[in-house]
Amino acid sequence: MQKTDLQKHLQAIQDRTFNPIILKHNSFRACLHRSAQNLGLIKNGELTAKGRQHLTLRF
């Protein structure tokens, strides 16, 4: 299964390998992070139930 960039970002947050400092240096990742927050997939730096569900979607 191929993961989308958003799913890869959510996986990094779930695995606790995401470093927020990267958002200052990578505008694409910053855009993904803001989008995930706006969609309700991330809250307070953690995945929501909706975010965990998004990880299981297949494209």
PDB file of C-alpha atoms in Angstrom:
ATOM      1  CA  MET A   1       0.000   0.000   0.000  1.00  0.00           C
ATOM      2  CA  GLN A   2       1.306   3.417  -0.940  1.00  0.00           C
ATOM      3  CA  LYS A   3       0.798   6.121   1.685  1.00  0.00           C
ATOM      4  CA  THR A   4      -0.021   9.718   0.900  1.00  0.00           C
ATOM      5  CA  ASP A   5       2.222  12.512   2.169  1.00  0.00           C
ATOM      6  CA  LEU A   6      -0.441  13.383   4.728  1.00  0.00           C
ATOM      7  CA  GLN A   7      -0.556   9.782   5.959  1.00  0.00           C
ATOM      8  CA  LYS A   8       3.250   9.739   6.251  1.00  0.00           C
ATOM      9  CA  HIS A   9       3.090  12.933   8.306  1.00  0.00           C
ATOM     10  CA  LEU A  10       0.367  11.526  10.568  1.00  0.00           C
ATOM     11  CA  GLN A  11       2.369   8.313  10.984  1.00  0.00           C
ATOM     12  CA  ALA A  12       5.407  10.320  12.115  1.00  0.00           C
ATOM     13  CA  ILE A  13       3.258  12.093  14.702  1.00  0.00           C
ATOM     14  CA  GLN A  14       1.797   8.808  15.924  1.00  0.00           C
ATOM     15  CA  ASP A  15       5.260   7.215  16.117  1.00  0.00           C
ATOM     16  CA  ARG A  16       6.547  10.293  17.967  1.00  0.00           C
ATOM     17  CA  THR A  17       9.332  10.743  15.411  1.00  0.00           C
ATOM     18  CA  PHE A  18       7.986  14.110  14.259  1.00  0.00           C
ATOM     19  CA  ASN A  19      10.106  17.094  15.255  1.00  0.00           C
ATOM     20  CA  PRO A  20       8.146  20.386  15.096  1.00  0.00           C
ATOM     21  CA  ILE A  21      11.362  22.322  14.440  1.00  0.00           C
ATOM     22  CA  ILE A  22      11.218  21.012  10.867  1.00  0.00           C
ATOM     23  CA  LEU A  23       8.130  23.170  10.267  1.00  0.00           C
ATOM     24  CA  LYS A  24      10.336  26.266  10.343  1.00  0.00           C
ATOM     25  CA  HIS A  25      12.572  24.901   7.594  1.00  0.00           C
ATOM     26  CA  ASN A  26      10.171  22.949   5.383  1.00  0.00           C
ATOM     27  CA  SER A  27       7.182  24.863   4.035  1.00  0.00           C
ATOM     28  CA  PHE A  28       5.610  21.722   2.482  1.00  0.00           C
ATOM     29  CA  ARG A  29       5.604  19.908   5.845  1.00  0.00           C
ATOM     30  CA  ALA A  30       4.292  23.066   7.536  1.00  0.00           C
ATOM     31  CA  CYS A  31       1.415  23.194   5.040  1.00  0.00           C
ATOM     32  CA  LEU A  32       0.638  19.504   5.640  1.00  0.00           C
ATOM     33  CA  HIS A  33       0.683  20.051   9.402  1.00  0.00           C
ATOM     34  CA  ARG A  34      -1.669  23.055   9.225  1.00  0.00           C
ATOM     35  CA  SER A  35      -4.004  21.167   6.901  1.00  0.00           C
ATOM     36  CA  ALA A  36      -4.093  18.189   9.263  1.00  0.00           C
ATOM     37  CA  GLN A  37      -4.909  20.516  12.157  1.00  0.00           C
ATOM     38  CA  ASN A  38      -7.630  22.304  10.168  1.00  0.00           C
ATOM     39  CA  LEU A  39      -9.165  18.978   9.140  1.00  0.00           C
ATOM     40  CA  GLY A  40      -9.266  17.852  12.769  1.00  0.00           C
ATOM     41  CA  LEU A  41      -6.725  15.055  12.288  1.00  0.00           C
ATOM     42  CA  ILE A  42      -4.277  16.494  14.852  1.00  0.00           C
ATOM     43  CA  LYS A  43      -4.974  18.258  18.123  1.00  0.00           C
ATOM     44  CA  ASN A  44      -2.371  19.326  20.671  1.00  0.00           C
ATOM     45  CA  GLY A  45       0.355  17.492  18.754  1.00  0.00           C
ATOM     46  CA  GLU A  46      -1.469  14.141  18.877  1.00  0.00           C
ATOM     47  CA  LEU A  47      -3.657  12.270  16.436  1.00  0.00           C
ATOM     48  CA  THR A  48      -7.381  12.450  16.969  1.00  0.00           C
ATOM     49  CA  ALA A  49      -9.678   9.491  16.318  1.00  0.00           C
ATOM     50  CA  LYS A  50     -10.303  10.973  12.879  1.00  0.00           C
ATOM     51  CA  GLY A  51      -6.528  11.139  12.297  1.00  0.00           C
ATOM     52  CA  ARG A  52      -6.036   7.504  13.275  1.00  0.00           C
ATOM     53  CA  GLN A  53      -8.874   6.551  10.942  1.00  0.00           C
ATOM     54  CA  HIS A  54      -7.250   8.492   8.090  1.00  0.00           C
ATOM     55  CA  LEU A  55      -4.090   6.385   8.507  1.00  0.00           C
ATOM     56  CA  THR A  56      -6.048   3.251   7.604  1.00  0.00           C
ATOM     57  CA  LEU A  57      -7.495   4.638   4.352  1.00  0.00           C
ATOM     58  CA  ARG A  58      -6.194   3.060   1.162  1.00  0.00           C
ATOM     59  CA  PHE A  59      -5.723   5.062  -2.016  1.00  0.00           C
TER      60      PHE A  59
END
